[in-house]
mmCIF file of C-alpha atoms in Angstrom:
data_model
loop_
_atom_site.group_PDB
_atom_site.id
_atom_site.type_symbol
_atom_site.label_atom_id
_atom_site.label_comp_id
_atom_site.label_asym_id
_atom_site.label_seq_id
_atom_site.Cartn_x
_atom_site.Cartn_y
_atom_site.Cartn_z
ATOM 1 C CA MET A 665 -326.663 78.255 -52.049
ATOM 2 C CA ASN A 666 -326.414 75.502 -49.507
ATOM 3 C CA GLU A 667 -326.930 71.845 -50.192
ATOM 4 C CA PRO A 668 -330.649 71.451 -49.228
ATOM 5 C CA GLN A 669 -331.563 74.457 -51.322
ATOM 6 C CA PHE A 670 -329.623 73.056 -54.263
ATOM 7 C CA ALA A 671 -331.402 69.698 -53.888
ATOM 8 C CA LEU A 672 -334.759 71.521 -53.839
ATOM 9 C CA ARG A 673 -333.904 73.300 -57.082
ATOM 10 C CA ILE A 674 -332.868 70.082 -58.746
ATOM 11 C CA ARG A 675 -336.109 68.482 -57.609
ATOM 12 C CA GLN A 676 -338.172 71.301 -59.038
ATOM 13 C CA HIS A 677 -336.306 71.009 -62.344
ATOM 14 C CA LEU A 678 -336.783 67.283 -62.421
ATOM 15 C CA ASN A 679 -340.483 67.618 -61.695
ATOM 16 C CA GLN A 680 -340.883 70.084 -64.505
ATOM 17 C CA GLY A 681 -338.683 68.020 -66.825
ATOM 18 C CA ALA A 682 -340.795 64.928 -66.175
ATOM 19 C CA ARG A 683 -343.676 66.531 -67.980
ATOM 20 C CA VAL A 684 -342.758 65.125 -71.358
ATOM 21 C CA ASP A 685 -345.073 64.592 -74.291
ATOM 22 C CA ALA A 686 -346.628 61.204 -74.985
ATOM 23 C CA ARG A 687 -344.116 60.222 -77.718
ATOM 24 C CA VAL A 688 -341.067 60.828 -75.523
ATOM 25 C CA ALA A 689 -342.775 59.081 -72.616
ATOM 26 C CA ALA A 690 -343.413 56.026 -74.809
ATOM 27 C CA GLN A 691 -339.793 55.987 -75.957
ATOM 28 C CA LEU A 692 -338.530 56.251 -72.406
ATOM 29 C CA ARG A 693 -340.860 53.459 -71.339
ATOM 30 C CA ALA A 694 -339.713 51.181 -74.167
ATOM 31 C CA ALA A 695 -336.068 51.835 -73.339
ATOM 32 C CA ARG A 696 -336.664 51.085 -69.683
ATOM 33 C CA GLU A 697 -338.466 47.830 -70.430
ATOM 34 C CA GLN A 698 -335.710 46.801 -72.808
ATOM 35 C CA ALA A 699 -333.095 47.425 -70.160
ATOM 36 C CA LEU A 700 -335.090 45.476 -67.578
ATOM 37 C CA ALA A 701 -335.580 42.536 -69.942
ATOM 38 C CA ARG A 702 -331.856 42.403 -70.661
ATOM 39 C CA HIS A 703 -331.082 42.605 -66.948
ATOM 40 C CA ARG A 704 -333.459 39.718 -66.205
ATOM 41 C CA SER A 705 -332.089 37.418 -68.894
ATOM 42 C CA GLU A 706 -328.448 37.720 -67.753
ATOM 43 C CA PRO A 707 -328.436 35.047 -64.993
ATOM 44 C CA GLU A 708 -330.458 32.706 -67.237
ATOM 45 C CA ALA A 709 -327.725 32.927 -69.859
ATOM 46 C CA GLY A 710 -325.230 31.278 -67.508
ATOM 47 C CA LEU A 711 -327.633 28.447 -66.780
ATOM 48 C CA ALA A 712 -328.402 27.983 -70.472
ATOM 49 C CA LEU A 713 -324.680 27.726 -71.186
ATOM 50 C CA ALA A 714 -324.312 25.009 -68.524
ATOM 51 C CA SER A 715 -327.377 23.254 -69.931
ATOM 52 C CA ASN A 716 -325.870 23.284 -73.415
ATOM 53 C CA ALA A 717 -322.573 21.943 -72.081
ATOM 54 C CA LEU A 718 -324.414 19.132 -70.311
ATOM 55 C CA GLY A 719 -326.439 18.460 -73.440
ATOM 56 C CA ARG A 720 -323.254 18.104 -75.449
ATOM 57 C CA LEU A 721 -321.589 15.933 -72.788
ATOM 58 C CA GLY A 722 -324.397 13.556 -71.972
ATOM 59 C CA GLY A 723 -326.425 13.680 -75.133
ATOM 60 C CA VAL A 724 -329.520 14.777 -73.252
ATOM 61 C CA ARG A 725 -330.414 17.555 -75.668
ATOM 62 C CA GLY A 726 -333.866 18.975 -75.050
ATOM 63 C CA LEU A 727 -333.754 18.303 -71.336
ATOM 64 C CA SER A 728 -332.847 21.490 -69.607
ATOM 65 C CA LEU A 729 -330.503 21.503 -66.649
ATOM 66 C CA ARG A 730 -333.180 23.441 -64.843
ATOM 67 C CA VAL A 731 -335.449 20.422 -65.034
ATOM 68 C CA LEU A 732 -332.769 17.778 -64.656
ATOM 69 C CA LEU A 733 -330.872 19.158 -61.680
ATOM 70 C CA PRO A 734 -333.779 19.337 -59.202
ATOM 71 C CA LEU A 735 -334.891 15.877 -60.345
ATOM 72 C CA VAL A 736 -331.440 14.399 -59.753
ATOM 73 C CA ILE A 737 -331.197 16.084 -56.361
ATOM 74 C CA LEU A 738 -334.650 14.840 -55.403
ATOM 75 C CA GLY A 739 -333.800 11.322 -56.580
ATOM 76 C CA VAL A 740 -330.573 11.210 -54.601
ATOM 77 C CA ALA A 741 -332.306 12.631 -51.523
ATOM 78 C CA PHE A 742 -335.099 10.071 -51.781
ATOM 79 C CA ALA A 743 -332.704 7.125 -52.197
ATOM 80 C CA THR A 744 -330.655 8.330 -49.233
ATOM 81 C CA ALA A 745 -333.757 8.685 -47.089
ATOM 82 C CA VAL A 746 -334.967 5.180 -47.962
ATOM 83 C CA ALA A 747 -331.554 3.616 -47.290
ATOM 84 C CA TRP A 748 -331.257 5.497 -44.013
ATOM 85 C CA GLN A 749 -334.703 4.392 -42.908
ATOM 86 C CA GLN A 750 -333.886 0.785 -43.722
ATOM 87 C CA THR A 751 -330.650 0.940 -41.743
ATOM 88 C CA GLN A 752 -332.536 2.418 -38.820
ATOM 89 C CA ARG A 753 -335.081 -0.397 -38.959
ATOM 90 C CA VAL A 754 -332.371 -3.088 -39.005
ATOM 91 C CA ALA A 755 -330.619 -1.424 -36.063
ATOM 92 C CA GLU A 756 -333.921 -1.275 -34.192
ATOM 93 C CA VAL A 757 -334.522 -5.024 -34.595
ATOM 94 C CA GLU A 758 -330.933 -5.784 -33.546
ATOM 95 C CA GLU A 759 -331.343 -3.731 -30.411
ATOM 96 C CA LEU A 760 -334.734 -5.229 -29.631
ATOM 97 C CA ASP A 761 -333.552 -8.827 -30.095
ATOM 98 C CA ALA A 762 -330.436 -8.200 -28.015
ATOM 99 C CA GLN A 763 -332.606 -6.827 -25.190
ATOM 100 C CA LEU A 764 -335.235 -9.534 -25.485
ATOM 101 C CA LEU A 765 -332.756 -12.414 -25.505
ATOM 102 C CA SER A 766 -330.779 -11.076 -22.526
ATOM 103 C CA SER A 767 -333.887 -10.166 -20.499
ATOM 104 C CA ASP A 768 -335.080 -11.793 -17.260
ATOM 105 C CA LEU A 769 -337.817 -13.782 -18.987
ATOM 106 C CA PRO A 770 -337.417 -16.872 -21.155
ATOM 107 C CA ILE A 771 -338.550 -16.790 -24.806
ATOM 108 C CA ASP A 772 -341.658 -18.800 -23.879
ATOM 109 C CA ALA A 773 -342.926 -15.924 -21.773
ATOM 110 C CA TYR A 774 -342.886 -13.659 -24.829
ATOM 111 C CA LEU A 775 -344.478 -16.318 -27.023
ATOM 112 C CA ASP A 776 -347.350 -16.809 -24.576
ATOM 113 C CA GLN A 777 -350.539 -15.165 -25.805
ATOM 114 C CA GLY A 778 -351.875 -14.280 -22.371
ATOM 115 C CA PHE A 779 -348.938 -13.373 -20.151
ATOM 116 C CA ALA A 780 -348.448 -9.784 -21.356
ATOM 117 C CA ALA A 781 -352.180 -9.086 -21.037
ATOM 118 C CA TRP A 782 -352.306 -10.744 -17.598
ATOM 119 C CA LEU A 783 -349.353 -8.647 -16.418
ATOM 120 C CA LYS A 784 -350.889 -5.457 -17.765
ATOM 121 C CA ARG A 785 -354.267 -6.206 -16.191
ATOM 122 C CA ARG A 786 -352.684 -6.930 -12.839
ATOM 123 C CA ALA A 787 -350.613 -3.742 -12.985
ATOM 124 C CA SER A 788 -353.740 -1.654 -13.571
ATOM 125 C CA GLN A 789 -355.560 -3.153 -10.577
ATOM 126 C CA MET B 1291 -339.633 32.450 -56.718
ATOM 127 C CA ALA B 1292 -338.638 29.369 -58.716
ATOM 128 C CA GLU B 1293 -334.995 30.097 -57.930
ATOM 129 C CA ALA B 1294 -335.831 30.187 -54.240
ATOM 130 C CA ALA B 1295 -337.681 26.870 -54.476
ATOM 131 C CA ARG B 1296 -334.766 25.217 -56.272
ATOM 132 C CA LEU B 1297 -332.357 26.577 -53.724
ATOM 133 C CA ALA B 1298 -334.537 25.240 -50.918
ATOM 134 C CA ILE B 1299 -334.658 21.759 -52.501
ATOM 135 C CA ALA B 1300 -330.897 21.726 -53.051
ATOM 136 C CA LEU B 1301 -330.275 22.843 -49.478
ATOM 137 C CA ALA B 1302 -332.631 20.220 -48.065
ATOM 138 C CA ALA B 1303 -330.952 17.498 -50.127
ATOM 139 C CA ALA B 1304 -327.492 18.630 -49.088
ATOM 140 C CA LEU B 1305 -328.527 18.624 -45.440
ATOM 141 C CA LEU B 1306 -329.995 15.146 -45.803
ATOM 142 C CA LEU B 1307 -326.817 13.844 -47.424
ATOM 143 C CA LEU B 1308 -324.693 15.400 -44.714
ATOM 144 C CA ALA B 1309 -326.875 14.294 -41.837
ATOM 145 C CA ALA B 1310 -327.562 10.703 -42.884
ATOM 146 C CA PRO B 1311 -324.191 8.957 -42.577
ATOM 147 C CA PRO B 1312 -323.356 9.795 -38.928
ATOM 148 C CA ALA B 1313 -326.932 9.266 -37.689
ATOM 149 C CA ALA B 1314 -327.069 5.664 -38.867
ATOM 150 C CA ALA B 1315 -324.079 3.482 -38.165
ATOM 151 C CA ALA B 1316 -322.893 1.645 -41.245
ATOM 152 C CA PRO B 1317 -324.947 -1.548 -41.515
ATOM 153 C CA GLU B 1318 -323.137 -4.807 -40.916
ATOM 154 C CA LYS B 1319 -322.322 -6.950 -43.931
ATOM 155 C CA ASP B 1320 -323.637 -10.426 -44.455
ATOM 156 C CA ARG B 1321 -320.855 -12.976 -43.866
ATOM 157 C CA ARG B 1322 -320.461 -16.705 -44.071
ATOM 158 C CA TRP B 1323 -319.370 -18.491 -40.873
ATOM 159 C CA SER B 1324 -315.765 -18.757 -42.076
ATOM 160 C CA GLU B 1325 -315.704 -15.008 -42.743
ATOM 161 C CA LEU B 1326 -316.635 -14.041 -39.181
ATOM 162 C CA ASN B 1327 -313.804 -12.916 -36.941
ATOM 163 C CA ALA B 1328 -312.747 -14.953 -33.897
ATOM 164 C CA GLU B 1329 -314.729 -12.815 -31.451
ATOM 165 C CA GLN B 1330 -317.934 -13.034 -33.503
ATOM 166 C CA GLN B 1331 -317.531 -16.790 -33.855
ATOM 167 C CA GLU B 1332 -317.041 -17.139 -30.114
ATOM 168 C CA ILE B 1333 -320.214 -15.191 -29.355
ATOM 169 C CA LEU B 1334 -322.341 -16.806 -32.052
ATOM 170 C CA VAL B 1335 -320.991 -20.340 -31.573
ATOM 171 C CA PRO B 1336 -324.437 -21.810 -30.720
ATOM 172 C CA LEU B 1337 -325.462 -20.956 -34.295
ATOM 173 C CA GLU B 1338 -322.383 -22.409 -35.986
ATOM 174 C CA GLY B 1339 -324.208 -25.469 -37.336
ATOM 175 C CA GLU B 1340 -326.997 -23.529 -39.045
ATOM 176 C CA TRP B 1341 -325.272 -20.203 -39.727
ATOM 177 C CA ASP B 1342 -324.775 -20.675 -43.455
ATOM 178 C CA ARG B 1343 -328.408 -21.752 -43.868
ATOM 179 C CA LEU B 1344 -329.827 -18.658 -42.165
ATOM 180 C CA GLU B 1345 -331.386 -15.886 -44.242
ATOM 181 C CA PRO B 1346 -328.863 -13.121 -45.117
ATOM 182 C CA ALA B 1347 -330.953 -10.568 -43.210
ATOM 183 C CA GLN B 1348 -330.918 -12.830 -40.145
ATOM 184 C CA ARG B 1349 -327.147 -13.227 -40.300
ATOM 185 C CA VAL B 1350 -326.733 -9.439 -40.524
ATOM 186 C CA LYS B 1351 -329.021 -9.105 -37.493
ATOM 187 C CA TRP B 1352 -326.985 -11.636 -35.473
ATOM 188 C CA ILE B 1353 -323.736 -9.850 -36.335
ATOM 189 C CA GLY B 1354 -325.426 -6.728 -34.967
ATOM 190 C CA VAL B 1355 -326.443 -8.585 -31.802
ATOM 191 C CA ALA B 1356 -322.851 -9.822 -31.415
ATOM 192 C CA LYS B 1357 -321.696 -6.201 -31.608
ATOM 193 C CA ARG B 1358 -323.918 -5.385 -28.611
ATOM 194 C CA TYR B 1359 -322.889 -8.519 -26.708
ATOM 195 C CA PRO B 1360 -319.759 -7.104 -24.943
ATOM 196 C CA LYS B 1361 -321.917 -4.380 -23.373
ATOM 197 C CA MET B 1362 -324.268 -6.914 -21.752
ATOM 198 C CA THR B 1363 -323.936 -8.168 -18.189
ATOM 199 C CA PRO B 1364 -322.365 -11.647 -17.801
ATOM 200 C CA VAL B 1365 -325.845 -13.000 -16.937
ATOM 201 C CA GLY B 1366 -327.310 -11.345 -20.036
ATOM 202 C CA GLN B 1367 -324.529 -12.744 -22.216
ATOM 203 C CA LYS B 1368 -325.168 -16.249 -20.939
ATOM 204 C CA ARG B 1369 -328.905 -15.887 -21.564
ATOM 205 C CA VAL B 1370 -328.359 -14.709 -25.144
ATOM 206 C CA GLN B 1371 -326.126 -17.660 -25.903
ATOM 207 C CA THR B 1372 -328.516 -20.231 -24.443
ATOM 208 C CA ARG B 1373 -331.550 -18.694 -26.207
ATOM 209 C CA MET B 1374 -330.026 -18.176 -29.673
ATOM 210 C CA LYS B 1375 -330.706 -21.649 -30.965
ATOM 211 C CA LYS B 1376 -334.340 -21.584 -29.945
ATOM 212 C CA TRP B 1377 -334.819 -18.085 -31.374
ATOM 213 C CA VAL B 1378 -333.631 -19.001 -34.891
ATOM 214 C CA LYS B 1379 -335.974 -22.007 -34.941
ATOM 215 C CA LEU B 1380 -339.050 -19.800 -34.472
ATOM 216 C CA THR B 1381 -341.082 -18.714 -37.480
ATOM 217 C CA PRO B 1382 -340.861 -15.040 -38.487
ATOM 218 C CA GLU B 1383 -344.437 -14.625 -37.188
ATOM 219 C CA GLN B 1384 -343.501 -16.052 -33.795
ATOM 220 C CA ARG B 1385 -340.509 -13.762 -33.543
ATOM 221 C CA LYS B 1386 -342.700 -10.809 -34.468
ATOM 222 C CA GLN B 1387 -345.221 -11.815 -31.807
ATOM 223 C CA ALA B 1388 -342.467 -12.226 -29.193
ATOM 224 C CA ARG B 1389 -341.053 -8.770 -29.994
ATOM 225 C CA GLU B 1390 -344.506 -7.282 -29.757
ATOM 226 C CA ASN B 1391 -345.060 -8.924 -26.346
ATOM 227 C CA TYR B 1392 -341.610 -7.800 -25.214
ATOM 228 C CA ARG B 1393 -342.596 -4.212 -26.036
ATOM 229 C CA ARG B 1394 -345.915 -4.564 -24.196
ATOM 230 C CA ILE B 1395 -344.282 -6.095 -21.108
ATOM 231 C CA SER B 1396 -341.528 -3.453 -21.095
ATOM 232 C CA LYS B 1397 -344.183 -0.758 -21.044
ATOM 233 C CA VAL B 1398 -345.585 -1.968 -17.694
ATOM 234 C CA PRO B 1399 -343.863 0.276 -15.130
ATOM 235 C CA PRO B 1400 -341.524 -1.768 -12.848
ATOM 236 C CA GLU B 1401 -343.177 -0.402 -9.701
ATOM 237 C CA LYS B 1402 -346.550 -1.761 -10.861
ATOM 238 C CA ARG B 1403 -345.292 -5.266 -11.409
ATOM 239 C CA GLY B 1404 -343.155 -7.461 -9.241
ATOM 240 C CA ASP B 1405 -340.092 -9.355 -10.237
ATOM 241 C CA LEU B 1406 -340.747 -10.539 -13.806
ATOM 242 C CA GLN B 1407 -339.421 -14.052 -13.213
ATOM 243 C CA ARG B 1408 -341.714 -14.410 -10.186
ATOM 244 C CA ASP B 1409 -344.642 -13.028 -12.187
ATOM 245 C CA TRP B 1410 -343.984 -15.547 -14.950
ATOM 246 C CA ALA B 1411 -343.826 -18.400 -12.422
ATOM 247 C CA GLU B 1412 -347.062 -17.210 -10.846
ATOM 248 C CA TYR B 1413 -348.776 -16.982 -14.222
ATOM 249 C CA GLN B 1414 -347.636 -20.466 -15.141
ATOM 250 C CA SER B 1415 -349.034 -21.864 -11.889
ATOM 251 C CA LEU B 1416 -352.530 -20.568 -12.776
ATOM 252 C CA PRO B 1417 -355.011 -23.145 -14.037
ATOM 253 C CA PRO B 1418 -355.175 -23.241 -17.869
ATOM 254 C CA GLN B 1419 -358.712 -21.775 -17.968
ATOM 255 C CA GLU B 1420 -357.558 -18.818 -15.916
ATOM 256 C CA ARG B 1421 -354.603 -18.248 -18.238
ATOM 257 C CA GLN B 1422 -356.750 -18.501 -21.351
ATOM 258 C CA ARG B 1423 -359.139 -15.968 -19.906
ATOM 259 C CA THR B 1424 -356.458 -13.292 -20.162
ATOM 260 C CA ALA B 1425 -355.388 -14.151 -23.687
ATOM 261 C CA PRO B 1426 -356.380 -11.368 -26.116
ATOM 262 C CA LYS B 1427 -359.492 -12.176 -28.120
ATOM 263 C CA LYS B 1428 -360.557 -10.957 -31.500
ATOM 264 C CA LYS B 1429 -363.349 -8.873 -29.996
ATOM 265 C CA PRO B 1430 -362.850 -7.201 -26.626
ATOM 266 C CA VAL B 1431 -365.066 -8.774 -23.967
ATOM 267 C CA THR B 1432 -367.068 -6.161 -22.124
ATOM 268 C CA ALA B 1433 -369.088 -6.642 -18.947
ATOM 269 C CA GLN B 1434 -372.751 -7.144 -19.801
#
């Protein structure tokens, strides 16, 4: 008997064997669900352990690491973004003032209410 | 799904933390006049008398301007030094207005305007009514 034939036989046996009565089917189903549930809860166990350790260290019992960690990350990210934006704004004003003060025109030209508009109007003519 | 979302948040935060420091140069620190180095004092000397009375944010800004000073042309450097004193005497609103006008004037393409100094002289030689006519009004004036 070659390999494909053997596989066919096994398949036929398995197909026949799968016809179990309702009680056995229920038992098999329960066992499978139990195994799946255990498999799912394994990674959570590690996180729960870390959460407990944190709870013991920082006295934040009741607050899960799963809630705390994303919040801390978000907080740090937000603070960094705000600080970065502020630095950018300061740098922008520095650059602008340096350009303005070294430009061809005196400060009075930039303080004048009409000059910029006059220049723009003339350029569009 | 929740794991994926958490991972995405953590990754985004990590990226932000990594990307932020090089993108923005470390901001200058506020310093009293005596704490400035010799080069900064030399550049900012027109402000020596009022330096310690300036707002901290203004001092930080001027230290930033001094950092850009060596890259300016000699003419530009001279202009900055002669204009500093006048600039610090303006109100924050006036400075804001001047920056706004600087942006507007810079946006006019050079080929569409002449030499800016000549333009300014020409504008100043206009009669006052003519100059006021161009000043922006609250409501835009449209041809009737």
